[in-house]
PDB file of C-alpha atoms in Angstrom:
ATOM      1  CA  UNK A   1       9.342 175.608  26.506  1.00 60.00           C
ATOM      2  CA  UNK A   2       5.946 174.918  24.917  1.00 74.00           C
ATOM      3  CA  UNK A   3       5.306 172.058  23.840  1.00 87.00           C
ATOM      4  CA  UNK A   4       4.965 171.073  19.918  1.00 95.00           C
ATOM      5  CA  UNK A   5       1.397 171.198  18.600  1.00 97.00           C
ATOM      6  CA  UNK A   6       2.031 168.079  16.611  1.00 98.00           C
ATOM      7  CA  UNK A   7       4.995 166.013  17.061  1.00 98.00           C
ATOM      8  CA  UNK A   8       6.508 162.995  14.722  1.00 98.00           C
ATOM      9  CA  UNK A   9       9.312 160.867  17.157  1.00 97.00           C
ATOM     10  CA  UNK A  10      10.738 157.955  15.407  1.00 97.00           C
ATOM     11  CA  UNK A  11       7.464 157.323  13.181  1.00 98.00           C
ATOM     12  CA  UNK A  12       7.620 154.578  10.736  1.00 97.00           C
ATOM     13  CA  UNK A  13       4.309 153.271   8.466  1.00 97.00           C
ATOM     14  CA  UNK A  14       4.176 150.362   6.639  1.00 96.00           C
ATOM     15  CA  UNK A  15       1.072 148.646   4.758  1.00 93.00           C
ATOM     16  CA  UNK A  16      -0.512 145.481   5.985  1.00 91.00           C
ATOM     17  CA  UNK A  17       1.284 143.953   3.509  1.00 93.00           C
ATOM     18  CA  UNK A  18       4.303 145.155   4.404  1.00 92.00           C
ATOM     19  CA  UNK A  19       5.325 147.605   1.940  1.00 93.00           C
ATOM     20  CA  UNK A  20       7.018 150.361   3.712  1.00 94.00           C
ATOM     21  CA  UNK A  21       5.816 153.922   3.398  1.00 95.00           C
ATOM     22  CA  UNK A  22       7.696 156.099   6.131  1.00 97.00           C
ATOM     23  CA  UNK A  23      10.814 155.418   7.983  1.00 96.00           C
ATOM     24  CA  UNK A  24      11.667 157.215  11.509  1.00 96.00           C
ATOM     25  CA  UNK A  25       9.891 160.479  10.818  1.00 97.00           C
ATOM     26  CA  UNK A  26      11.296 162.594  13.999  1.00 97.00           C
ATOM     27  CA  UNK A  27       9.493 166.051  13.467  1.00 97.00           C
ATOM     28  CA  UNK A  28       7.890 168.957  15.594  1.00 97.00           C
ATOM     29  CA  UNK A  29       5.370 171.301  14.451  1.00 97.00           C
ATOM     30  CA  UNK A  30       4.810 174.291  17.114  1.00 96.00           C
ATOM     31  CA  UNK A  31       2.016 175.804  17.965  1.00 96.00           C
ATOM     32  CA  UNK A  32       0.426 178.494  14.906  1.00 96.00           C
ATOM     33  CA  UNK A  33       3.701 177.300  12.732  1.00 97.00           C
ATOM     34  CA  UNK A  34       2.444 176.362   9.557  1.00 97.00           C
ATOM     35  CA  UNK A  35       4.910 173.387   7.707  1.00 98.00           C
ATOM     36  CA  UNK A  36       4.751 172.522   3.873  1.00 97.00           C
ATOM     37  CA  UNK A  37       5.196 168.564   3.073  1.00 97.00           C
ATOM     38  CA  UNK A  38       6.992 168.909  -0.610  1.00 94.00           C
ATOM     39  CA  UNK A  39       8.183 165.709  -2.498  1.00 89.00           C
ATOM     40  CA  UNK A  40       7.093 163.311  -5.129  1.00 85.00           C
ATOM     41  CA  UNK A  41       4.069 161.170  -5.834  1.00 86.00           C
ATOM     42  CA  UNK A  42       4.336 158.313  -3.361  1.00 86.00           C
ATOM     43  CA  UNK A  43       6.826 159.813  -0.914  1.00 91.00           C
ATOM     44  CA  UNK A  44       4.630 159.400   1.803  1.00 93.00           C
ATOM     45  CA  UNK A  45       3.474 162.996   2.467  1.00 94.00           C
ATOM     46  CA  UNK A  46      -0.800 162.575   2.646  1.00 94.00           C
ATOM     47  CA  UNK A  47       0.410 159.409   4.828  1.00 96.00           C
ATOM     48  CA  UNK A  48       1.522 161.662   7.080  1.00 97.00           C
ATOM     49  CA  UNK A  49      -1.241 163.746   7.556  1.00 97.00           C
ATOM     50  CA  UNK A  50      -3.412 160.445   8.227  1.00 96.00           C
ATOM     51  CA  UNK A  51      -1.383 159.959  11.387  1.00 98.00           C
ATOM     52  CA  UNK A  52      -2.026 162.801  12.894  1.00 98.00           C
ATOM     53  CA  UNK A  53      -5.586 162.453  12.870  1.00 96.00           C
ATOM     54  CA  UNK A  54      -5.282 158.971  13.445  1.00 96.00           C
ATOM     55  CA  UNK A  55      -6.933 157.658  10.047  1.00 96.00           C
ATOM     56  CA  UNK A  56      -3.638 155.840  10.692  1.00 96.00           C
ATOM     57  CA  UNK A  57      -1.330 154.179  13.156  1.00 97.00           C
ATOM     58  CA  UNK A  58       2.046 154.269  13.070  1.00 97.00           C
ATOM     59  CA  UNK A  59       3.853 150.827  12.722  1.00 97.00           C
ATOM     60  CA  UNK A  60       6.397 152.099  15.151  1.00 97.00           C
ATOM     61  CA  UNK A  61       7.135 155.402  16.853  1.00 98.00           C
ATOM     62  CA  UNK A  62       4.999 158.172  18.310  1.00 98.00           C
ATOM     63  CA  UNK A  63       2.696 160.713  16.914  1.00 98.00           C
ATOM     64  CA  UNK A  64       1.928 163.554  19.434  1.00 98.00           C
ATOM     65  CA  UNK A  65      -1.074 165.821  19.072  1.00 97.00           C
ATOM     66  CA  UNK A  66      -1.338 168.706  22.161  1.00 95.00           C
ATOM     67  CA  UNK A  67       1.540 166.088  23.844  1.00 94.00           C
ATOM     68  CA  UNK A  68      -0.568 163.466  23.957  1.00 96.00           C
ATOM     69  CA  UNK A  69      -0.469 160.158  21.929  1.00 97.00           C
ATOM     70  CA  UNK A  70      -2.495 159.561  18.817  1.00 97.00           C
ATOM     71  CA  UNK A  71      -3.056 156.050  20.398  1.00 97.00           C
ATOM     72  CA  UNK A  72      -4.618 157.313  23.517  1.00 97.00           C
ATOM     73  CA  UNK A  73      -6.731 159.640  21.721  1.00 97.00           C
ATOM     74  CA  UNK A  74     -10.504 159.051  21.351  1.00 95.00           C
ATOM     75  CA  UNK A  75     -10.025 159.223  17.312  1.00 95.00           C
ATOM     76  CA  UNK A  76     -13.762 161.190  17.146  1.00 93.00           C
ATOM     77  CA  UNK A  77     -12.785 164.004  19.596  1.00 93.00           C
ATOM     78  CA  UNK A  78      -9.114 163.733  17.913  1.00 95.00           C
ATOM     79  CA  UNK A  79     -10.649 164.262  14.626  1.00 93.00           C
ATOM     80  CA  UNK A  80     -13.149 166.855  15.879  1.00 91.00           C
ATOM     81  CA  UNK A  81      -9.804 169.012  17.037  1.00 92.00           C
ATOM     82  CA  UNK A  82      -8.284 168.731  13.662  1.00 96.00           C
ATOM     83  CA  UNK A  83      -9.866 170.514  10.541  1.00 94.00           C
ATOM     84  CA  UNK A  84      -9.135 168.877   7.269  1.00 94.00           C
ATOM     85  CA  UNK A  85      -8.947 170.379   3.837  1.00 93.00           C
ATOM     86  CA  UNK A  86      -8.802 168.309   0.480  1.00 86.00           C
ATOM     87  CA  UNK A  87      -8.902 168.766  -3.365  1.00 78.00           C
ATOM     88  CA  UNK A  88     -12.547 170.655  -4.503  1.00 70.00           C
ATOM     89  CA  UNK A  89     -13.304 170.579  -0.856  1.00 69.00           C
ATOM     90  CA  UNK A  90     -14.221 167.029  -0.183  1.00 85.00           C
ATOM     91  CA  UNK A  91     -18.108 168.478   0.095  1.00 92.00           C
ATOM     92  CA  UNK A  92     -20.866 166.163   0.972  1.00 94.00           C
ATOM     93  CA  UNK A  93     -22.801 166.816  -2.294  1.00 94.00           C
ATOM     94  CA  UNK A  94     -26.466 165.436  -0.296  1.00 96.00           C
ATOM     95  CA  UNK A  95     -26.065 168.752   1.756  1.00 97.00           C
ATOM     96  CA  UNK A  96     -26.293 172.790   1.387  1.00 97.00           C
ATOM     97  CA  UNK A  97     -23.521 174.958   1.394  1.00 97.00           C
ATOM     98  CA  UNK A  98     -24.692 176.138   4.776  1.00 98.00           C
ATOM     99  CA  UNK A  99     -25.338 172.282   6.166  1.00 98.00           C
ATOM    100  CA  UNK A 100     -21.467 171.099   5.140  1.00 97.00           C
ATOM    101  CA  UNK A 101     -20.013 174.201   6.832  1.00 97.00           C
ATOM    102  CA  UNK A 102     -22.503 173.169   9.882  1.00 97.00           C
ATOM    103  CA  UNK A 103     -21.234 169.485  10.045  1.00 95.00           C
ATOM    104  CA  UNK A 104     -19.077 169.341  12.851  1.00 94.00           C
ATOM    105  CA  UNK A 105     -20.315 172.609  15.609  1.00 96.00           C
ATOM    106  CA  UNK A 106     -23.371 170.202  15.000  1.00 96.00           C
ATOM    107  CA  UNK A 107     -21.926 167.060  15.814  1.00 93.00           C
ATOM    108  CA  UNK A 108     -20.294 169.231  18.841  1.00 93.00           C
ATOM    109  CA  UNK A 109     -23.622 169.634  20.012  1.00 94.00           C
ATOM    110  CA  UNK A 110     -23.397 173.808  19.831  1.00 96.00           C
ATOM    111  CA  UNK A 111     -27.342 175.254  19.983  1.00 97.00           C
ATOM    112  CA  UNK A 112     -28.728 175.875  16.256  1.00 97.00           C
ATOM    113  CA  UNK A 113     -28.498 179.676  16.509  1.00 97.00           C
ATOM    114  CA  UNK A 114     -24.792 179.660  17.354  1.00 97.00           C
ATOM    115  CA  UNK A 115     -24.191 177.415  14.690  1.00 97.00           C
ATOM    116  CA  UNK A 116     -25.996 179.442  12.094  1.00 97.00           C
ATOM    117  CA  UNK A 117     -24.292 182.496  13.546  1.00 97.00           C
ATOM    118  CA  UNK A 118     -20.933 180.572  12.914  1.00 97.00           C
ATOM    119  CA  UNK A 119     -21.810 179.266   9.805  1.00 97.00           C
ATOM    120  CA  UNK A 120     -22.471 183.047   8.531  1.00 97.00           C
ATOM    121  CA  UNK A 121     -19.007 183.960  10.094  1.00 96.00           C
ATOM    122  CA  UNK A 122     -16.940 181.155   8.203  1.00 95.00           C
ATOM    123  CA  UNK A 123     -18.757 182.570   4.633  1.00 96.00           C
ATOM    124  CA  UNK A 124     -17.816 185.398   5.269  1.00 95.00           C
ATOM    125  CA  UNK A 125     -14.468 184.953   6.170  1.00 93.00           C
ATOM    126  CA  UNK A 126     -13.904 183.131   3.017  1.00 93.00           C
ATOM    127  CA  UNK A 127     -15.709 185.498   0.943  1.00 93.00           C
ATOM    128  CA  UNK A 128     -18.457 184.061   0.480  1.00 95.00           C
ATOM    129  CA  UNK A 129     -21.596 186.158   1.325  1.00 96.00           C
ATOM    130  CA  UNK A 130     -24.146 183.842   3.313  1.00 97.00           C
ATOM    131  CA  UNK A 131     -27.187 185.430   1.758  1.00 96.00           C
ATOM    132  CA  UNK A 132     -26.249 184.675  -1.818  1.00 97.00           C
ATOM    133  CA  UNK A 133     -24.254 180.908  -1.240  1.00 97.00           C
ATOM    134  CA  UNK A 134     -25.246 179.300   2.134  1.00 97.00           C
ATOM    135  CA  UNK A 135     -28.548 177.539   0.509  1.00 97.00           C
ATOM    136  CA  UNK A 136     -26.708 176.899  -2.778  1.00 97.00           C
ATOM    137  CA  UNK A 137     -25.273 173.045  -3.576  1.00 97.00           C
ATOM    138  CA  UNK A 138     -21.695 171.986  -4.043  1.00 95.00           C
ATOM    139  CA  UNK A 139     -22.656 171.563  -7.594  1.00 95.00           C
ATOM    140  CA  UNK A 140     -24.147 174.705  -8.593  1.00 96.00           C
ATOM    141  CA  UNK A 141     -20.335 176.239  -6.883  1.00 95.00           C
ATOM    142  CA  UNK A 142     -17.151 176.568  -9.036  1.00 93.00           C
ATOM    143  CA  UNK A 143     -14.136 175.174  -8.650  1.00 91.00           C
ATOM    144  CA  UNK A 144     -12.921 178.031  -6.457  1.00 92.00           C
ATOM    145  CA  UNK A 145     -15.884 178.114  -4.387  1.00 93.00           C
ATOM    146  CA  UNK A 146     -15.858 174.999  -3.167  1.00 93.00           C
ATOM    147  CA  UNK A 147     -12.791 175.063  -2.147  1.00 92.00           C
ATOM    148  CA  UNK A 148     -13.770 177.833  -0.056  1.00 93.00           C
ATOM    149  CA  UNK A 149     -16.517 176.038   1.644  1.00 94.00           C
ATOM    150  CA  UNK A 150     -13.953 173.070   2.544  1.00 94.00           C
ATOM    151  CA  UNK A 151     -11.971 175.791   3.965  1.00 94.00           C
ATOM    152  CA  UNK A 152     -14.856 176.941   5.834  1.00 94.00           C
ATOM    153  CA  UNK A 153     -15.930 173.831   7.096  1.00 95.00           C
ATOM    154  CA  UNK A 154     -12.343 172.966   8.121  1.00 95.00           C
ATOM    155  CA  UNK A 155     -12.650 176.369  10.252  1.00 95.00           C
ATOM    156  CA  UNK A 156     -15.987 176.066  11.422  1.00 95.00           C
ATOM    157  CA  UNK A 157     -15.115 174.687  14.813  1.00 94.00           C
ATOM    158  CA  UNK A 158     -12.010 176.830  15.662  1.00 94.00           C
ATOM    159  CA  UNK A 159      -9.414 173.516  15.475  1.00 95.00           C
ATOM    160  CA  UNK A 160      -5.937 174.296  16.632  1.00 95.00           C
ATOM    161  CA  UNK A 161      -4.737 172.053  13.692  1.00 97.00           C
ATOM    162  CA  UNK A 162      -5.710 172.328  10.051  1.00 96.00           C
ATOM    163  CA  UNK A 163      -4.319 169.569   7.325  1.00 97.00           C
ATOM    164  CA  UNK A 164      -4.400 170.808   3.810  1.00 96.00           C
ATOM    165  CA  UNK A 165      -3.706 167.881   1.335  1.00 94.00           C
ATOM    166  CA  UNK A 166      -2.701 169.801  -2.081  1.00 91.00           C
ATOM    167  CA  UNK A 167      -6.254 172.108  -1.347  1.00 89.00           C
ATOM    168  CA  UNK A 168      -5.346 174.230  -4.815  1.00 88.00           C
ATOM    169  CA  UNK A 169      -4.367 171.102  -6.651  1.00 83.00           C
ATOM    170  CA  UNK A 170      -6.995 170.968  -8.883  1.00 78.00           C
ATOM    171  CA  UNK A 171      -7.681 174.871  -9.444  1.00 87.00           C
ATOM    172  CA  UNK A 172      -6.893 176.569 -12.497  1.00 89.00           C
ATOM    173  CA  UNK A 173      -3.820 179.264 -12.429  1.00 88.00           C
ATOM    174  CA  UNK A 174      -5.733 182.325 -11.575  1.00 91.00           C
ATOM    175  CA  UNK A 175      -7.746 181.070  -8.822  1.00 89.00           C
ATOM    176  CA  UNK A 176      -5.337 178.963  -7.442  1.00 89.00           C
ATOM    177  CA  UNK A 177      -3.360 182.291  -7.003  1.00 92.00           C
ATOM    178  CA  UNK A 178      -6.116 184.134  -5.669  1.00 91.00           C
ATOM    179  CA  UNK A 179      -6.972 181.087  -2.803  1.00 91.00           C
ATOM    180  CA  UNK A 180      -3.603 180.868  -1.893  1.00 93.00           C
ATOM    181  CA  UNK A 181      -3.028 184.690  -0.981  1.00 93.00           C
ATOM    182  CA  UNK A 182      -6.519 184.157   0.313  1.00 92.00           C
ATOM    183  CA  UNK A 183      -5.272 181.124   2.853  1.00 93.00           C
ATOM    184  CA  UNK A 184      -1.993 183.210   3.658  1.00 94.00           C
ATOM    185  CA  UNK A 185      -4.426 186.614   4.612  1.00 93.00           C
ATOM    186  CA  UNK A 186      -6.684 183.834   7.089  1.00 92.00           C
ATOM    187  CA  UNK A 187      -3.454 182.536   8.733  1.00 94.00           C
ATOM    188  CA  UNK A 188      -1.877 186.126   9.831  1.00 93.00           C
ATOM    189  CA  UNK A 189      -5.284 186.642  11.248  1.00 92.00           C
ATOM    190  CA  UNK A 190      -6.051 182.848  12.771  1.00 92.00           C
ATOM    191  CA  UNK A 191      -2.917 181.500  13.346  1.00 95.00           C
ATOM    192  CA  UNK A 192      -3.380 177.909  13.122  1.00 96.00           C
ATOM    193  CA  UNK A 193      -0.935 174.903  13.191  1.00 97.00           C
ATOM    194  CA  UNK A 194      -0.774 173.376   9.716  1.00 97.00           C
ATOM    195  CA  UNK A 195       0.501 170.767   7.755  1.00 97.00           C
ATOM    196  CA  UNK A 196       0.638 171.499   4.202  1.00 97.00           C
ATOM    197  CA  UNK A 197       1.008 168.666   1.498  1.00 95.00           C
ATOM    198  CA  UNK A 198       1.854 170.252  -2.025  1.00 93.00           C
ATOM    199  CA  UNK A 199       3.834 169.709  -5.254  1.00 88.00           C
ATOM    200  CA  UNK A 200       4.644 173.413  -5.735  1.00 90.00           C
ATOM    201  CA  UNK A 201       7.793 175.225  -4.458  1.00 91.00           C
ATOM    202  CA  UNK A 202       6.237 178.800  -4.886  1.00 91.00           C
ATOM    203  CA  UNK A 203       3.037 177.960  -2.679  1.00 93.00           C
ATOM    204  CA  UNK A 204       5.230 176.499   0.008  1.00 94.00           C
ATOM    205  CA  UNK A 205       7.422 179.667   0.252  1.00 94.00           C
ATOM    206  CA  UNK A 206       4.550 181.875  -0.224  1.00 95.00           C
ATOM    207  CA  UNK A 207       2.213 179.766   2.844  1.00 96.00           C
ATOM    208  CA  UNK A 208       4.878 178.211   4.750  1.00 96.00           C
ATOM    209  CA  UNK A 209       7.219 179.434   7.879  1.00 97.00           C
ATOM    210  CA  UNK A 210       8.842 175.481   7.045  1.00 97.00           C
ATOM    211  CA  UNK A 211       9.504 173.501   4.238  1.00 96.00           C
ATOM    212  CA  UNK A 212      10.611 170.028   4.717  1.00 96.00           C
ATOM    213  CA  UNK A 213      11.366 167.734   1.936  1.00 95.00           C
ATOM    214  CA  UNK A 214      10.109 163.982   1.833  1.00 94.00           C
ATOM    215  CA  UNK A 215      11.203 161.365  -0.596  1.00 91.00           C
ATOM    216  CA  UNK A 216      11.190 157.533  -0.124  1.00 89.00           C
ATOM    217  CA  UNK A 217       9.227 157.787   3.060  1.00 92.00           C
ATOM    218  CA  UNK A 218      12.731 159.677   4.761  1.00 94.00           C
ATOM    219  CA  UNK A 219      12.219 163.645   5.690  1.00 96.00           C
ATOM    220  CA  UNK A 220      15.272 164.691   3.309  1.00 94.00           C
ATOM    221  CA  UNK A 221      15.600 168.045   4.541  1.00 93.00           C
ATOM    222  CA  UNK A 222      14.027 171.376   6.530  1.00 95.00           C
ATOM    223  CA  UNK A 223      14.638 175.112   5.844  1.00 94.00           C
ATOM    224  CA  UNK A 224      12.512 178.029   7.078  1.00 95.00           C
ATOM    225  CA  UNK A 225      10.521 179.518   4.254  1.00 95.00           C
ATOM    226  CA  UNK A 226      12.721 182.967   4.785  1.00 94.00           C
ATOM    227  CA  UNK A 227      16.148 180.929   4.439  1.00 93.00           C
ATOM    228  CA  UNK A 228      15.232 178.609   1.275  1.00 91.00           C
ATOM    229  CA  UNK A 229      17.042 180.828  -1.309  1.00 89.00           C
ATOM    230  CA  UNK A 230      20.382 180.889   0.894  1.00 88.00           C
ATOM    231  CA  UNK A 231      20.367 177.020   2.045  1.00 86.00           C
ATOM    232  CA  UNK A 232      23.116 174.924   1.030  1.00 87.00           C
ATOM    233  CA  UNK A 233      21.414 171.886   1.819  1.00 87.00           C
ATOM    234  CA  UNK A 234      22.025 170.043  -1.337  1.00 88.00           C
ATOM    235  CA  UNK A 235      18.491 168.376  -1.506  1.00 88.00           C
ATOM    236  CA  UNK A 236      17.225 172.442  -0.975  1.00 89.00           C
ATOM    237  CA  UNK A 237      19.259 173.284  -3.845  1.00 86.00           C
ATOM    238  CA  UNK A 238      18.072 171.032  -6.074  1.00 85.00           C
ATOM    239  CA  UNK A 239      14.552 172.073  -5.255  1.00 85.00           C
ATOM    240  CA  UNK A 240      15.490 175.743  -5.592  1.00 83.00           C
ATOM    241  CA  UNK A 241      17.456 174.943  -9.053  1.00 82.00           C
ATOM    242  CA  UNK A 242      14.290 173.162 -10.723  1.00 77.00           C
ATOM    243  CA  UNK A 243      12.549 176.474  -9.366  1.00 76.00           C
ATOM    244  CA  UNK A 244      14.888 178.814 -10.969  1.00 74.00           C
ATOM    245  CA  UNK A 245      14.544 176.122 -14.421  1.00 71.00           C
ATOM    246  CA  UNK A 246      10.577 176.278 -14.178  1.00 67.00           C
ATOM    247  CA  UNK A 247      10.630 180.589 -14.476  1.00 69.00           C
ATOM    248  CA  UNK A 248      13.020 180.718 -17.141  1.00 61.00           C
ATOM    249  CA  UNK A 249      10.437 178.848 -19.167  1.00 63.00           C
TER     250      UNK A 249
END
């Protein structure tokens, strides 16, 4: 059996204060399955993709990555085997389109004309052409377009796990539709591992092979994306009822 990409077992989180955030997460993520966090502000959902990249510790359990513990993991290479994607990109706003899609093959030490050669590739692949945006700056890029370049820059490496923290959050309607049948056209071809924090039920179907529900820092519920309209799973149902509710506005 292969082992999980990324897996939870027993993991609880509490601030240094003591306020509790998660409580015995037990969940496995397998290799090129792609899981959507859904749940309320403050259910503990970004938390969760902190611990896999070890931003965080847990307070007790295990988090796995490749079947090894976040604890024993040196938290730069960790991080360097993980691409991260956040609202508008998270771009370094000092540096060129081109130089924040560069960031980490740099830091990997790959020669400069491999890196430029994969920095053309990852524009490319998110449809941006490298001859009209790689020298541009974050700021002179829409909304859209930046998010783009975080996706790139996520990519640029080739990670086995990508963490998308609500990426189309901020977008407007139209191109938050477009980037999300974008995202779903780079997974069939890529097939990365990812964990998928968002508020909206129609994005997790559409993205998704999993959707697991987390509220008060408990995982409520889990349904494959293909099963979510026939799941009796009460907390499912009430997800899929506020659904139905939302398109007969």
């Amino acid at each position: 059996m292969t082992a999980a990409a990324v897996d939870f077992r027993g993991v609880s989180f509490r601030h240094a204060d003591g306020t509790p955030v998660l409580d015995g997460l037990t969940l496995a993520i397998q290799p090129g399955e792609v899981v959507a966090l859904l749940g309320r502000s403050g259910a503990g959902k970004s938390t969760i993709l902190r611990l896999v990249n070890r931003m965080l510790l847990p307070t007790r359990g295990s988090v796995l990555v490749d079947a090894q513990d976040t604890r024993s993991w040196d938290p730069i290479l960790l991080r360097r085997r993980i691409g991260y994607v956040l609202q508008e990109g998270g771009l370094f706003p000092h540096l060129s389109v081109a130089d924040n899609v560069a960031v980490v093959p740099r830091l990997e030490g790959w020669l400069p004309e491999d890196v430029e050669t994969r920095v053309q590739e990852m524009l490319t692949l998110v449809g941006l052409p490298p001859d009209r945006y790689a020298a541009r700056w974050p700021d002179e890029l829409s909304g859209g377009q930046r998010q783009r370049v975080g996706v790139a820059r996520a990519l640029a490496a080739d990670p086995p796990v990508l963490l998308m923290d609500e990426p189309f959050g901020a977008l407007d309607p139209i191109t938050r539709a477009e980037l999300q049948q974008e995202t779903a056209r780079l997974q069939q071809r890529l097939r990365k591992t990812i964990l998928l924090v968002t508020h909206d039920v129609e994005e997790a179907l559409l993205l998704s092979d999993r959707i697991c529900v987390i509220d008060d820092g408990r995982l409520q519920a889990c349904v494959a994306a293909t099963a979510f309209d026939e799941a009796d799973d009460p907390v499912i149902a009430a997800l899929r009822d506020a659904r139905l509710r939302g398109k007969a506005r």
